[in-house]
């Protein structure tokens, strides 16, 4: 039986550069010979991508907050069953753009849903599965929104006000402070090469410890 792979997540608010830097992380890991599965949430499977479309679409009436939370965990259950768990079991590394920390930040801190309910769902859907490393790209949401809006039309989440995104950022930072062994906070306000340098430093430490 092959050794279990490692599960790495990239997190942060809107427009912090998760997708852009995911490529850097992936290239760095592949260059060191790790077999890598790149995926994202919400999404990552056919069912999950359909749920993503439903979640991000600007629609009226919008999904109720609890509906949103359950749809996110429904997509996650499928993602774990179909992609994440089999890949890790086969010894692949999984690099995921957002995971449950996003739910604690957006639905917990942002929408102010109870952390206890999210923890219950986390346990129900994931069992013991947690990321081994979380790279949190931290950025003032005003800058992140500017970057995201320059790129295209805002989705349903991107239409929230700045107070919502301030809570999201604080939610992430609070979780990171509580689990320093798993989280690495990256200053995403710097130019891309400087962000990449910070990521590389953290990856070197992580890989050395394996
Ligand atoms: N969601 C998700 C929840 O509410 N709960 C959950 O549990 C989960 C999993 C979609 C939404 O779903 C919500 C949160 C989200 O609103 P998403 O598509 O992953 O999730 O999230 P977005 O934040 O919308 O993704 P974006 O693609 O907008 O942002 P990224 O990936 O962080 O940013 P990226 O890489 O596309 O960069 C944005 C722009 O900035 C530039 C890039 O070139 C690009 O143009 N840029 C920089 N410019 C200058 N300096 C830098 N350092 C730069 N880095 C990037």
PDB file of C-alpha atoms and ligand atoms in Angstrom:
ATOM      1  CA  UNK A   1       0.000   0.000   0.000  1.00  0.00           C
ATOM      2  CA  UNK A   2       1.399   3.467  -0.883  1.00  0.00           C
ATOM      3  CA  UNK A   3       2.035   6.105   1.760  1.00  0.00           C
ATOM      4  CA  UNK A   4      -0.778   8.655   2.132  1.00  0.00           C
ATOM      5  CA  UNK A   5      -0.181  11.892   0.194  1.00  0.00           C
ATOM      6  CA  UNK A   6      -0.261  15.368   1.714  1.00  0.00           C
ATOM      7  CA  UNK A   7      -3.216  17.703   1.536  1.00  0.00           C
ATOM      8  CA  UNK A   8      -2.365  21.371   0.901  1.00  0.00           C
ATOM      9  CA  UNK A   9      -4.957  24.143   0.716  1.00  0.00           C
ATOM     10  CA  UNK A  10      -4.674  27.744  -0.482  1.00  0.00           C
ATOM     11  CA  UNK A  11      -6.989  30.202   1.227  1.00  0.00           C
ATOM     12  CA  UNK A  12      -7.774  33.893   1.407  1.00  0.00           C
ATOM     13  CA  UNK A  13     -10.368  36.503   0.492  1.00  0.00           C
ATOM     14  CA  UNK A  14     -11.398  37.708  -2.954  1.00  0.00           C
ATOM     15  CA  UNK A  15      -8.644  38.501  -5.460  1.00  0.00           C
ATOM     16  CA  UNK A  16      -5.745  37.710  -3.097  1.00  0.00           C
ATOM     17  CA  UNK A  17      -4.071  35.658  -5.849  1.00  0.00           C
ATOM     18  CA  UNK A  18      -5.014  32.063  -4.956  1.00  0.00           C
ATOM     19  CA  UNK A  19      -5.424  30.925  -8.546  1.00  0.00           C
ATOM     20  CA  UNK A  20      -2.318  32.777  -9.754  1.00  0.00           C
ATOM     21  CA  UNK A  21      -0.086  31.418  -6.976  1.00  0.00           C
ATOM     22  CA  UNK A  22      -1.544  27.918  -7.174  1.00  0.00           C
ATOM     23  CA  UNK A  23       0.412  27.504 -10.404  1.00  0.00           C
ATOM     24  CA  UNK A  24       3.647  28.497  -8.671  1.00  0.00           C
ATOM     25  CA  UNK A  25       3.032  26.024  -5.824  1.00  0.00           C
ATOM     26  CA  UNK A  26       2.108  23.262  -8.270  1.00  0.00           C
ATOM     27  CA  UNK A  27       5.199  23.811 -10.423  1.00  0.00           C
ATOM     28  CA  UNK A  28       7.442  23.875  -7.345  1.00  0.00           C
ATOM     29  CA  UNK A  29       6.052  20.592  -6.007  1.00  0.00           C
ATOM     30  CA  UNK A  30       6.085  18.850  -9.385  1.00  0.00           C
ATOM     31  CA  UNK A  31       9.694  19.915  -9.963  1.00  0.00           C
ATOM     32  CA  UNK A  32      10.511  17.948  -6.781  1.00  0.00           C
ATOM     33  CA  UNK A  33       8.832  14.863  -8.129  1.00  0.00           C
ATOM     34  CA  UNK A  34       5.559  14.876  -6.188  1.00  0.00           C
ATOM     35  CA  UNK A  35       2.564  13.529  -8.048  1.00  0.00           C
ATOM     36  CA  UNK A  36      -0.019  16.247  -7.662  1.00  0.00           C
ATOM     37  CA  UNK A  37      -3.783  16.581  -7.997  1.00  0.00           C
ATOM     38  CA  UNK A  38      -4.944  20.198  -8.395  1.00  0.00           C
ATOM     39  CA  UNK A  39      -8.516  20.975  -7.542  1.00  0.00           C
ATOM     40  CA  UNK A  40     -10.810  23.657  -6.121  1.00  0.00           C
ATOM     41  CA  UNK A  41     -13.856  24.361  -3.986  1.00  0.00           C
ATOM     42  CA  UNK A  42     -16.658  24.781  -4.403  1.00  0.00           C
ATOM     43  CA  UNK A  43     -16.257  22.403  -7.338  1.00  0.00           C
ATOM     44  CA  UNK A  44     -13.678  19.824  -8.310  1.00  0.00           C
ATOM     45  CA  UNK A  45     -16.223  17.246  -9.543  1.00  0.00           C
ATOM     46  CA  UNK A  46     -19.040  17.356 -12.077  1.00  0.00           C
ATOM     47  CA  UNK A  47     -21.660  17.575  -9.328  1.00  0.00           C
ATOM     48  CA  UNK A  48     -19.527  20.058  -7.374  1.00  0.00           C
ATOM     49  CA  UNK A  49     -19.089  22.348 -10.381  1.00  0.00           C
ATOM     50  CA  UNK A  50     -22.875  22.373 -10.889  1.00  0.00           C
ATOM     51  CA  UNK A  51     -23.326  23.324  -7.232  1.00  0.00           C
ATOM     52  CA  UNK A  52     -20.621  26.005  -7.637  1.00  0.00           C
ATOM     53  CA  UNK A  53     -22.543  27.533 -10.520  1.00  0.00           C
ATOM     54  CA  UNK A  54     -25.690  27.557  -8.358  1.00  0.00           C
ATOM     55  CA  UNK A  55     -23.821  29.147  -5.436  1.00  0.00           C
ATOM     56  CA  UNK A  56     -22.036  31.881  -7.411  1.00  0.00           C
ATOM     57  CA  UNK A  57     -24.885  32.832  -9.750  1.00  0.00           C
ATOM     58  CA  UNK A  58     -26.428  36.221  -9.035  1.00  0.00           C
ATOM     59  CA  UNK A  59     -30.087  35.219  -8.526  1.00  0.00           C
ATOM     60  CA  UNK A  60     -33.209  36.430  -6.796  1.00  0.00           C
ATOM     61  CA  UNK A  61     -34.275  35.112  -4.400  1.00  0.00           C
ATOM     62  CA  UNK A  62     -30.750  34.249  -3.296  1.00  0.00           C
ATOM     63  CA  UNK A  63     -30.145  30.963  -1.450  1.00  0.00           C
ATOM     64  CA  UNK A  64     -30.901  31.245   2.271  1.00  0.00           C
ATOM     65  CA  UNK A  65     -27.727  31.244   4.388  1.00  0.00           C
ATOM     66  CA  UNK A  66     -28.349  27.713   5.654  1.00  0.00           C
ATOM     67  CA  UNK A  67     -29.046  26.506   2.097  1.00  0.00           C
ATOM     68  CA  UNK A  68     -25.724  28.035   1.035  1.00  0.00           C
ATOM     69  CA  UNK A  69     -23.894  26.295   3.878  1.00  0.00           C
ATOM     70  CA  UNK A  70     -25.456  22.902   3.093  1.00  0.00           C
ATOM     71  CA  UNK A  71     -24.781  23.223  -0.648  1.00  0.00           C
ATOM     72  CA  UNK A  72     -21.112  23.957   0.102  1.00  0.00           C
ATOM     73  CA  UNK A  73     -20.837  20.865   2.274  1.00  0.00           C
ATOM     74  CA  UNK A  74     -22.787  18.789  -0.287  1.00  0.00           C
ATOM     75  CA  UNK A  75     -20.226  19.770  -2.927  1.00  0.00           C
ATOM     76  CA  UNK A  76     -17.433  18.998  -0.438  1.00  0.00           C
ATOM     77  CA  UNK A  77     -18.812  15.524   0.356  1.00  0.00           C
ATOM     78  CA  UNK A  78     -18.753  14.651  -3.340  1.00  0.00           C
ATOM     79  CA  UNK A  79     -15.293  16.193  -3.753  1.00  0.00           C
ATOM     80  CA  UNK A  80     -13.861  14.125  -0.902  1.00  0.00           C
ATOM     81  CA  UNK A  81     -15.488  10.891  -2.066  1.00  0.00           C
ATOM     82  CA  UNK A  82     -14.615  11.267  -5.728  1.00  0.00           C
ATOM     83  CA  UNK A  83     -11.285  13.116  -5.730  1.00  0.00           C
ATOM     84  CA  UNK A  84      -9.530  13.997  -2.473  1.00  0.00           C
ATOM     85  CA  UNK A  85      -9.727  10.765  -0.478  1.00  0.00           C
ATOM     86  CA  UNK A  86      -8.836   8.435  -3.389  1.00  0.00           C
ATOM     87  CA  UNK A  87      -5.910  10.649  -4.460  1.00  0.00           C
ATOM     88  CA  UNK A  88      -4.455  10.857  -0.938  1.00  0.00           C
ATOM     89  CA  UNK A  89      -4.915   7.119  -0.452  1.00  0.00           C
ATOM     90  CA  UNK A  90      -3.015   6.488  -3.693  1.00  0.00           C
ATOM     91  CA  UNK A  91      -0.086   8.568  -2.388  1.00  0.00           C
ATOM     92  CA  UNK A  92      -0.769  11.660  -4.502  1.00  0.00           C
ATOM     93  CA  UNK A  93      -0.505  15.149  -3.057  1.00  0.00           C
ATOM     94  CA  UNK A  94      -3.661  17.240  -3.311  1.00  0.00           C
ATOM     95  CA  UNK A  95      -3.498  21.003  -3.840  1.00  0.00           C
ATOM     96  CA  UNK A  96      -6.897  22.565  -3.294  1.00  0.00           C
ATOM     97  CA  UNK A  97      -7.935  26.179  -3.965  1.00  0.00           C
ATOM     98  CA  UNK A  98     -10.131  26.770  -0.844  1.00  0.00           C
ATOM     99  CA  UNK A  99     -11.533  24.169   1.542  1.00  0.00           C
ATOM    100  CA  UNK A 100     -13.365  24.227   4.892  1.00  0.00           C
ATOM    101  CA  UNK A 101     -11.397  27.188   6.272  1.00  0.00           C
ATOM    102  CA  UNK A 102     -13.278  29.194   3.623  1.00  0.00           C
ATOM    103  CA  UNK A 103     -16.562  28.007   5.139  1.00  0.00           C
ATOM    104  CA  UNK A 104     -15.504  29.123   8.624  1.00  0.00           C
ATOM    105  CA  UNK A 105     -14.371  32.475   7.169  1.00  0.00           C
ATOM    106  CA  UNK A 106     -17.258  33.202   4.758  1.00  0.00           C
ATOM    107  CA  UNK A 107     -20.283  31.449   6.267  1.00  0.00           C
ATOM    108  CA  UNK A 108     -19.003  31.636   9.866  1.00  0.00           C
ATOM    109  CA  UNK A 109     -17.288  35.035  10.205  1.00  0.00           C
ATOM    110  CA  UNK A 110     -18.814  36.661   7.086  1.00  0.00           C
ATOM    111  CA  UNK A 111     -22.454  35.522   7.353  1.00  0.00           C
ATOM    112  CA  UNK A 112     -22.187  35.047  11.125  1.00  0.00           C
ATOM    113  CA  UNK A 113     -23.578  31.487  11.090  1.00  0.00           C
ATOM    114  CA  UNK A 114     -22.741  29.466  14.188  1.00  0.00           C
ATOM    115  CA  UNK A 115     -19.243  28.017  14.292  1.00  0.00           C
ATOM    116  CA  UNK A 116     -20.658  25.024  16.179  1.00  0.00           C
ATOM    117  CA  UNK A 117     -22.955  24.129  13.214  1.00  0.00           C
ATOM    118  CA  UNK A 118     -20.013  24.354  10.808  1.00  0.00           C
ATOM    119  CA  UNK A 119     -17.901  22.151  13.083  1.00  0.00           C
ATOM    120  CA  UNK A 120     -20.727  19.563  13.174  1.00  0.00           C
ATOM    121  CA  UNK A 121     -20.911  19.495   9.388  1.00  0.00           C
ATOM    122  CA  UNK A 122     -17.118  19.370   9.126  1.00  0.00           C
ATOM    123  CA  UNK A 123     -17.074  16.277  11.336  1.00  0.00           C
ATOM    124  CA  UNK A 124     -20.007  14.659   9.542  1.00  0.00           C
ATOM    125  CA  UNK A 125     -18.658  15.225   6.024  1.00  0.00           C
ATOM    126  CA  UNK A 126     -14.917  14.953   6.562  1.00  0.00           C
ATOM    127  CA  UNK A 127     -14.427  12.619   9.519  1.00  0.00           C
ATOM    128  CA  UNK A 128     -10.738  13.039  10.349  1.00  0.00           C
ATOM    129  CA  UNK A 129      -9.749  14.611   7.028  1.00  0.00           C
ATOM    130  CA  UNK A 130      -8.041  17.989   7.564  1.00  0.00           C
ATOM    131  CA  UNK A 131      -5.415  19.813   5.460  1.00  0.00           C
ATOM    132  CA  UNK A 132      -1.773  19.148   6.374  1.00  0.00           C
ATOM    133  CA  UNK A 133      -0.745  22.651   5.298  1.00  0.00           C
ATOM    134  CA  UNK A 134      -2.800  25.774   4.641  1.00  0.00           C
ATOM    135  CA  UNK A 135      -1.255  28.707   2.808  1.00  0.00           C
ATOM    136  CA  UNK A 136      -3.291  31.764   3.745  1.00  0.00           C
ATOM    137  CA  UNK A 137      -2.825  34.699   1.373  1.00  0.00           C
ATOM    138  CA  UNK A 138      -3.618  37.749   3.462  1.00  0.00           C
ATOM    139  CA  UNK A 139      -4.580  41.053   1.882  1.00  0.00           C
ATOM    140  CA  UNK A 140      -6.685  44.130   2.650  1.00  0.00           C
ATOM    141  CA  UNK A 141     -10.054  43.246   1.032  1.00  0.00           C
ATOM    142  CA  UNK A 142     -10.218  46.697  -0.586  1.00  0.00           C
ATOM    143  CA  UNK A 143      -7.134  45.818  -2.636  1.00  0.00           C
ATOM    144  CA  UNK A 144      -8.345  42.266  -3.305  1.00  0.00           C
ATOM    145  CA  UNK A 145     -11.770  43.448  -4.532  1.00  0.00           C
ATOM    146  CA  UNK A 146     -10.090  45.965  -6.812  1.00  0.00           C
ATOM    147  CA  UNK A 147      -7.959  43.203  -8.331  1.00  0.00           C
ATOM    148  CA  UNK A 148     -10.959  40.862  -8.688  1.00  0.00           C
ATOM    149  CA  UNK A 149     -13.168  43.543 -10.278  1.00  0.00           C
ATOM    150  CA  UNK A 150     -10.514  44.521 -12.793  1.00  0.00           C
ATOM    151  CA  UNK A 151     -10.618  40.921 -13.948  1.00  0.00           C
ATOM    152  CA  UNK A 152     -14.370  40.654 -14.651  1.00  0.00           C
ATOM    153  CA  UNK A 153     -18.009  40.910 -13.530  1.00  0.00           C
ATOM    154  CA  UNK A 154     -18.569  40.309  -9.783  1.00  0.00           C
ATOM    155  CA  UNK A 155     -20.205  37.002  -8.775  1.00  0.00           C
ATOM    156  CA  UNK A 156     -22.788  36.746  -5.960  1.00  0.00           C
ATOM    157  CA  UNK A 157     -20.152  36.708  -3.187  1.00  0.00           C
ATOM    158  CA  UNK A 158     -18.151  39.552  -4.691  1.00  0.00           C
ATOM    159  CA  UNK A 159     -21.207  41.785  -4.350  1.00  0.00           C
ATOM    160  CA  UNK A 160     -21.018  41.725  -0.546  1.00  0.00           C
ATOM    161  CA  UNK A 161     -19.927  44.936   1.192  1.00  0.00           C
ATOM    162  CA  UNK A 162     -16.477  45.658   2.592  1.00  0.00           C
ATOM    163  CA  UNK A 163     -17.607  44.994   6.203  1.00  0.00           C
ATOM    164  CA  UNK A 164     -18.397  41.401   5.141  1.00  0.00           C
ATOM    165  CA  UNK A 165     -14.900  40.972   3.667  1.00  0.00           C
ATOM    166  CA  UNK A 166     -13.270  42.544   6.718  1.00  0.00           C
ATOM    167  CA  UNK A 167     -15.018  39.882   8.843  1.00  0.00           C
ATOM    168  CA  UNK A 168     -13.884  37.171   6.403  1.00  0.00           C
ATOM    169  CA  UNK A 169     -10.268  38.346   6.644  1.00  0.00           C
ATOM    170  CA  UNK A 170     -10.439  38.487  10.433  1.00  0.00           C
ATOM    171  CA  UNK A 171     -12.065  35.036  10.495  1.00  0.00           C
ATOM    172  CA  UNK A 172      -9.141  33.581   8.559  1.00  0.00           C
ATOM    173  CA  UNK A 173      -6.519  35.322  10.707  1.00  0.00           C
ATOM    174  CA  UNK A 174      -8.188  34.169  13.930  1.00  0.00           C
ATOM    175  CA  UNK A 175      -8.208  30.557  12.742  1.00  0.00           C
ATOM    176  CA  UNK A 176      -4.596  30.847  11.598  1.00  0.00           C
ATOM    177  CA  UNK A 177      -3.532  32.126  15.014  1.00  0.00           C
ATOM    178  CA  UNK A 178      -5.230  29.132  16.680  1.00  0.00           C
ATOM    179  CA  UNK A 179      -3.478  26.548  14.482  1.00  0.00           C
ATOM    180  CA  UNK A 180       0.016  27.876  13.703  1.00  0.00           C
ATOM    181  CA  UNK A 181       1.331  24.355  13.053  1.00  0.00           C
ATOM    182  CA  UNK A 182      -0.923  24.058   9.995  1.00  0.00           C
ATOM    183  CA  UNK A 183      -1.296  27.638   8.753  1.00  0.00           C
ATOM    184  CA  UNK A 184       1.304  29.798   7.034  1.00  0.00           C
ATOM    185  CA  UNK A 185       0.230  33.412   6.588  1.00  0.00           C
ATOM    186  CA  UNK A 186       1.591  34.999   3.407  1.00  0.00           C
ATOM    187  CA  UNK A 187       1.645  38.749   2.765  1.00  0.00           C
ATOM    188  CA  UNK A 188      -0.265  38.911  -0.537  1.00  0.00           C
ATOM    189  CA  UNK A 189       0.051  42.695  -0.869  1.00  0.00           C
ATOM    190  CA  UNK A 190       3.568  42.347  -2.286  1.00  0.00           C
ATOM    191  CA  UNK A 191       4.500  41.954  -5.945  1.00  0.00           C
ATOM    192  CA  UNK A 192       4.012  38.424  -7.324  1.00  0.00           C
ATOM    193  CA  UNK A 193       7.727  37.420  -7.214  1.00  0.00           C
ATOM    194  CA  UNK A 194       7.841  38.375  -3.511  1.00  0.00           C
ATOM    195  CA  UNK A 195       4.680  36.406  -2.788  1.00  0.00           C
ATOM    196  CA  UNK A 196       6.245  33.437  -4.607  1.00  0.00           C
ATOM    197  CA  UNK A 197       9.426  33.768  -2.522  1.00  0.00           C
ATOM    198  CA  UNK A 198       7.411  33.553   0.706  1.00  0.00           C
ATOM    199  CA  UNK A 199       5.511  30.525  -0.603  1.00  0.00           C
ATOM    200  CA  UNK A 200       8.747  28.812  -1.577  1.00  0.00           C
ATOM    201  CA  UNK A 201      10.207  29.352   1.902  1.00  0.00           C
ATOM    202  CA  UNK A 202       7.154  27.778   3.530  1.00  0.00           C
ATOM    203  CA  UNK A 203       7.088  24.872   1.075  1.00  0.00           C
ATOM    204  CA  UNK A 204      10.765  24.129   1.712  1.00  0.00           C
ATOM    205  CA  UNK A 205      10.131  23.904   5.461  1.00  0.00           C
ATOM    206  CA  UNK A 206       7.035  21.748   4.951  1.00  0.00           C
ATOM    207  CA  UNK A 207       8.735  19.332   2.558  1.00  0.00           C
ATOM    208  CA  UNK A 208      11.805  19.066   4.812  1.00  0.00           C
ATOM    209  CA  UNK A 209       9.590  18.032   7.719  1.00  0.00           C
ATOM    210  CA  UNK A 210       7.935  15.191   5.792  1.00  0.00           C
TER     211      UNK A 210
HETATM  212  N1  LIG B   1     -16.874  30.215  -0.813  1.00  0.00           N
HETATM  213  C1  LIG B   1     -16.067  29.155  -1.128  1.00  0.00           C
HETATM  214  C2  LIG B   1     -17.580  30.250   0.384  1.00  0.00           C
HETATM  215  O1  LIG B   1     -18.302  31.209   0.666  1.00  0.00           O
HETATM  216  N2  LIG B   1     -17.435  29.201   1.262  1.00  0.00           N
HETATM  217  C3  LIG B   1     -16.655  28.115   0.986  1.00  0.00           C
HETATM  218  O2  LIG B   1     -16.593  27.172   1.804  1.00  0.00           O
HETATM  219  C4  LIG B   1     -15.944  28.095  -0.257  1.00  0.00           C
HETATM  220  C5  LIG B   1     -15.080  26.920  -0.587  1.00  0.00           C
HETATM  221  C6  LIG B   1     -15.768  31.340  -5.077  1.00  0.00           C
HETATM  222  C7  LIG B   1     -16.524  31.909  -3.923  1.00  0.00           C
HETATM  223  O3  LIG B   1     -16.982  30.869  -3.082  1.00  0.00           O
HETATM  224  C8  LIG B   1     -17.008  31.337  -1.749  1.00  0.00           C
HETATM  225  C9  LIG B   1     -15.876  32.330  -1.676  1.00  0.00           C
HETATM  226  C10 LIG B   1     -15.732  32.884  -3.064  1.00  0.00           C
HETATM  227  O4  LIG B   1     -16.400  34.112  -3.112  1.00  0.00           O
HETATM  228  P1  LIG B   1     -13.224  31.284  -5.669  1.00  0.00           P
HETATM  229  O5  LIG B   1     -13.553  31.383  -7.080  1.00  0.00           O
HETATM  230  O6  LIG B   1     -12.189  30.354  -5.236  1.00  0.00           O
HETATM  231  O7  LIG B   1     -14.491  30.948  -4.738  1.00  0.00           O
HETATM  232  O8  LIG B   1     -12.844  32.691  -5.053  1.00  0.00           O
HETATM  233  P2  LIG B   1     -12.425  34.026  -5.595  1.00  0.00           P
HETATM  234  O9  LIG B   1     -11.791  34.730  -4.443  1.00  0.00           O
HETATM  235  O10 LIG B   1     -13.583  34.684  -6.271  1.00  0.00           O
HETATM  236  O11 LIG B   1     -11.308  33.695  -6.632  1.00  0.00           O
HETATM  237  P3  LIG B   1     -10.649  34.742  -7.474  1.00  0.00           P
HETATM  238  O12 LIG B   1     -10.244  34.000  -8.721  1.00  0.00           O
HETATM  239  O13 LIG B   1     -11.446  35.993  -7.638  1.00  0.00           O
HETATM  240  O14 LIG B   1      -9.404  35.218  -6.634  1.00  0.00           O
HETATM  241  P4  LIG B   1      -7.981  34.639  -6.498  1.00  0.00           P
HETATM  242  O15 LIG B   1      -7.901  33.291  -7.122  1.00  0.00           O
HETATM  243  O16 LIG B   1      -7.567  34.793  -5.110  1.00  0.00           O
HETATM  244  O17 LIG B   1      -7.131  35.682  -7.344  1.00  0.00           O
HETATM  245  P5  LIG B   1      -6.454  35.541  -8.783  1.00  0.00           P
HETATM  246  O18 LIG B   1      -5.250  34.710  -8.689  1.00  0.00           O
HETATM  247  O19 LIG B   1      -7.482  35.202  -9.792  1.00  0.00           O
HETATM  248  O20 LIG B   1      -5.963  37.050  -8.932  1.00  0.00           O
HETATM  249  C11 LIG B   1      -6.895  38.104  -9.135  1.00  0.00           C
HETATM  250  C12 LIG B   1      -6.225  39.195  -9.995  1.00  0.00           C
HETATM  251  O21 LIG B   1      -5.185  39.802  -9.232  1.00  0.00           O
HETATM  252  C13 LIG B   1      -3.934  39.692  -9.909  1.00  0.00           C
HETATM  253  C14 LIG B   1      -4.101  38.535 -10.885  1.00  0.00           C
HETATM  254  O22 LIG B   1      -3.247  38.657 -11.991  1.00  0.00           O
HETATM  255  C15 LIG B   1      -5.581  38.631 -11.268  1.00  0.00           C
HETATM  256  O23 LIG B   1      -5.759  39.553 -12.287  1.00  0.00           O
HETATM  257  N3  LIG B   1      -2.901  39.464  -8.877  1.00  0.00           N
HETATM  258  C16 LIG B   1      -1.999  40.366  -8.494  1.00  0.00           C
HETATM  259  N4  LIG B   1      -1.762  41.633  -8.906  1.00  0.00           N
HETATM  260  C17 LIG B   1      -0.747  42.293  -8.278  1.00  0.00           C
HETATM  261  N5  LIG B   1       0.037  41.761  -7.299  1.00  0.00           N
HETATM  262  C18 LIG B   1      -0.173  40.498  -6.874  1.00  0.00           C
HETATM  263  N6  LIG B   1       0.605  39.996  -5.892  1.00  0.00           N
HETATM  264  C19 LIG B   1      -1.227  39.752  -7.474  1.00  0.00           C
HETATM  265  N7  LIG B   1      -1.724  38.504  -7.270  1.00  0.00           N
HETATM  266  C20 LIG B   1      -2.734  38.343  -8.130  1.00  0.00           C
END
